[in-house]
mmCIF file of C-alpha atoms in Angstrom:
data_model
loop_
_atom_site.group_PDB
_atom_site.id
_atom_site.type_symbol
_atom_site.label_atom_id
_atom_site.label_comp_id
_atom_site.label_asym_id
_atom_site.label_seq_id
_atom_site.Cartn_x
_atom_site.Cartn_y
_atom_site.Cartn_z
ATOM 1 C CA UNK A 1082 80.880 -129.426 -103.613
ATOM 2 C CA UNK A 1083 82.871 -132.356 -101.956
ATOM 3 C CA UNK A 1084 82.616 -135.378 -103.165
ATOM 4 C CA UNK A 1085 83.823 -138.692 -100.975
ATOM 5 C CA UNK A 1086 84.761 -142.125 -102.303
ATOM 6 C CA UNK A 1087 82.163 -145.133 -102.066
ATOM 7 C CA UNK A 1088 82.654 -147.178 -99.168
ATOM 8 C CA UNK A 1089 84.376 -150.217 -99.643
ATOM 9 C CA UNK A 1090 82.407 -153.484 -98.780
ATOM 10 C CA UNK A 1091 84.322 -154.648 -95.707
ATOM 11 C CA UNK A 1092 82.922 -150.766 -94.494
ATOM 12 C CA UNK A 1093 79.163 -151.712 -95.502
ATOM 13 C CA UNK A 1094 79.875 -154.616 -92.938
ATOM 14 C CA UNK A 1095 81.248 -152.913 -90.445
ATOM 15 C CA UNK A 1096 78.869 -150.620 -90.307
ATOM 16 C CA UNK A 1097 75.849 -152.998 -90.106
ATOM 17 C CA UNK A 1098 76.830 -155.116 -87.782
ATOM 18 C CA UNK A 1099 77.171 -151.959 -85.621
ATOM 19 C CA UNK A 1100 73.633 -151.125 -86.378
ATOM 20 C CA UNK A 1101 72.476 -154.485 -85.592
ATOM 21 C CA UNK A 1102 74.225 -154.096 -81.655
ATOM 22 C CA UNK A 1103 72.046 -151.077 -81.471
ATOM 23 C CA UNK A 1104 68.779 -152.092 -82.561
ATOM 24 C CA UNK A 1105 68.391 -153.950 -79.165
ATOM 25 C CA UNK A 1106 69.416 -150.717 -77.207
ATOM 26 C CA UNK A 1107 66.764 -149.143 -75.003
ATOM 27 C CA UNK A 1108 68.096 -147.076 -72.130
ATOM 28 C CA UNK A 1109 71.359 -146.664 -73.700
ATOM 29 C CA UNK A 1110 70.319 -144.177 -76.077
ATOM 30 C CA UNK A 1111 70.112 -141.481 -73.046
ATOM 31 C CA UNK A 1112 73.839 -141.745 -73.009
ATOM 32 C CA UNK A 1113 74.182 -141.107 -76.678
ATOM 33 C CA UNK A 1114 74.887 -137.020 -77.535
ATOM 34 C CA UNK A 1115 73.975 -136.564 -82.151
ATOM 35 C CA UNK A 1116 76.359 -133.128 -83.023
ATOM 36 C CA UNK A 1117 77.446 -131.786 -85.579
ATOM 37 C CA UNK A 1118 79.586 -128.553 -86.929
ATOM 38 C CA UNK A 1119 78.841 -126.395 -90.324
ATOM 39 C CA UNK A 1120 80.557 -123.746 -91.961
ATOM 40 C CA UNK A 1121 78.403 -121.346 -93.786
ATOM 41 C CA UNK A 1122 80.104 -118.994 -96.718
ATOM 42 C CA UNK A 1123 78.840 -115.529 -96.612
ATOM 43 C CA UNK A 1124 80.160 -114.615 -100.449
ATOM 44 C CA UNK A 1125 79.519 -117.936 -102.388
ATOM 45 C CA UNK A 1126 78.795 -121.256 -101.725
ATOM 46 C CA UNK A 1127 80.918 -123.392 -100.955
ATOM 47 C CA UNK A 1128 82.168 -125.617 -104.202
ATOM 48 C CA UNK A 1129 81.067 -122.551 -106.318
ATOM 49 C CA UNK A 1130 81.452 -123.661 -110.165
ATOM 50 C CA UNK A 1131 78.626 -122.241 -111.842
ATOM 51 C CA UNK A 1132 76.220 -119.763 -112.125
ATOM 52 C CA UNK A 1133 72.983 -118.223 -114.063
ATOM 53 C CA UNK A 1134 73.122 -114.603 -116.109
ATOM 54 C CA UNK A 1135 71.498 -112.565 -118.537
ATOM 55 C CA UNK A 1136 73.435 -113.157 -121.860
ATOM 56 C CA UNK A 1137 72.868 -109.810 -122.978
ATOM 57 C CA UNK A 1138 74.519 -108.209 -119.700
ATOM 58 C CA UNK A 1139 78.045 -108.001 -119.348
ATOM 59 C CA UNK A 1140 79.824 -109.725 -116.224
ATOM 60 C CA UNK A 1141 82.446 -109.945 -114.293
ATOM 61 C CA UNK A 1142 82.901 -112.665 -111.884
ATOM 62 C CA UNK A 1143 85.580 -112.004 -109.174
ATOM 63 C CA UNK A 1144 87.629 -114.521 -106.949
ATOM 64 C CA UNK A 1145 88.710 -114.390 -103.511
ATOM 65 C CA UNK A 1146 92.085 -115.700 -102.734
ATOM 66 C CA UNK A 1147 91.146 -116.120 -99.316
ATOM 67 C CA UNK A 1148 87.630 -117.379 -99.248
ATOM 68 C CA UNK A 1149 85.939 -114.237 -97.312
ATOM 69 C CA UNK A 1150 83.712 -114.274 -94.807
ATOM 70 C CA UNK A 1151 82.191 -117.218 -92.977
ATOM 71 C CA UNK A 1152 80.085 -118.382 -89.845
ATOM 72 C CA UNK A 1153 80.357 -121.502 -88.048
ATOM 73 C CA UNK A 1154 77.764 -123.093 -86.244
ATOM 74 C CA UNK A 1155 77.617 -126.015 -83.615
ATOM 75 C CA UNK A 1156 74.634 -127.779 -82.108
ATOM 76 C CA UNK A 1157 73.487 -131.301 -80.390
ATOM 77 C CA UNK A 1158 70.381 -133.315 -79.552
ATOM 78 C CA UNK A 1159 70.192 -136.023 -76.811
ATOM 79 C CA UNK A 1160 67.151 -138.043 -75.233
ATOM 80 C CA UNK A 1161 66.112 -135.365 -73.011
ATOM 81 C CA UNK A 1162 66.262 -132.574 -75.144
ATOM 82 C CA UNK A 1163 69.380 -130.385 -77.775
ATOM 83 C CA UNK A 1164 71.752 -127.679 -77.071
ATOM 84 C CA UNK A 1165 71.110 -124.309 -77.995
ATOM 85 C CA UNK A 1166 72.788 -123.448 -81.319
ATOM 86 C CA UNK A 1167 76.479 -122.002 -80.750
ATOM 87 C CA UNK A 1168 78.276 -119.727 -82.931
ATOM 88 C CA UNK A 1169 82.230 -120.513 -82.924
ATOM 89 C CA UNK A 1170 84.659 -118.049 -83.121
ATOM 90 C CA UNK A 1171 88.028 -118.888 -85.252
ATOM 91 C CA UNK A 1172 88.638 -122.393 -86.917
ATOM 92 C CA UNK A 1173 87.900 -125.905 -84.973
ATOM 93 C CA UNK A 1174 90.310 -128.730 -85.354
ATOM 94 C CA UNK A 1175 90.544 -132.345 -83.797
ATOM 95 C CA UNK A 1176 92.857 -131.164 -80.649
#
């Protein structure tokens, strides 16, 4: 699973005094859109370090070099309502 540093405290700040602009917003918020992407592994979780077995059966656990198959999903919610869920094709970047 992936792990990210703490935040460092000039962050914390940052970040509240952003929430505290916002907590006077009122008509704003229907100009705000909430999305977000996930990638879902068909063969293993992602971060896949352990698992459970029967002792007394024998087992082989394989490895991908390639990571196998996976699904991508996007979706978004906004005052008047979300998006329909959309299934992405390929990899998404920044550009």
């Amino acid at each position: 699973m992936a792990t990210k540093p703490p935040l460092k405290p000039e962050h914390l700040t940052t970040r509240l005094e952003f929430a505290k602009e916002q907590v006077t917003w009122k008509d704003e918020w229907k100009r705000v859109v909430f999305s977000d992407e996930k990638i879902f592994n068909l063969i293993r979780p992602e971060g896949f370090k352990y698992y459970w077995h029967d002792l007394r059966d024998k087992h082989l656990l394989s490895r991908r070099q390639f990571g196998g198959d996976s699904v991508m999903v996007w979706a978004a919610f906004y005052a008047p309502g979300k998006t329909r869920i959309a299934f992405i094709d390929g990899r998404m970047n920044a550009s």
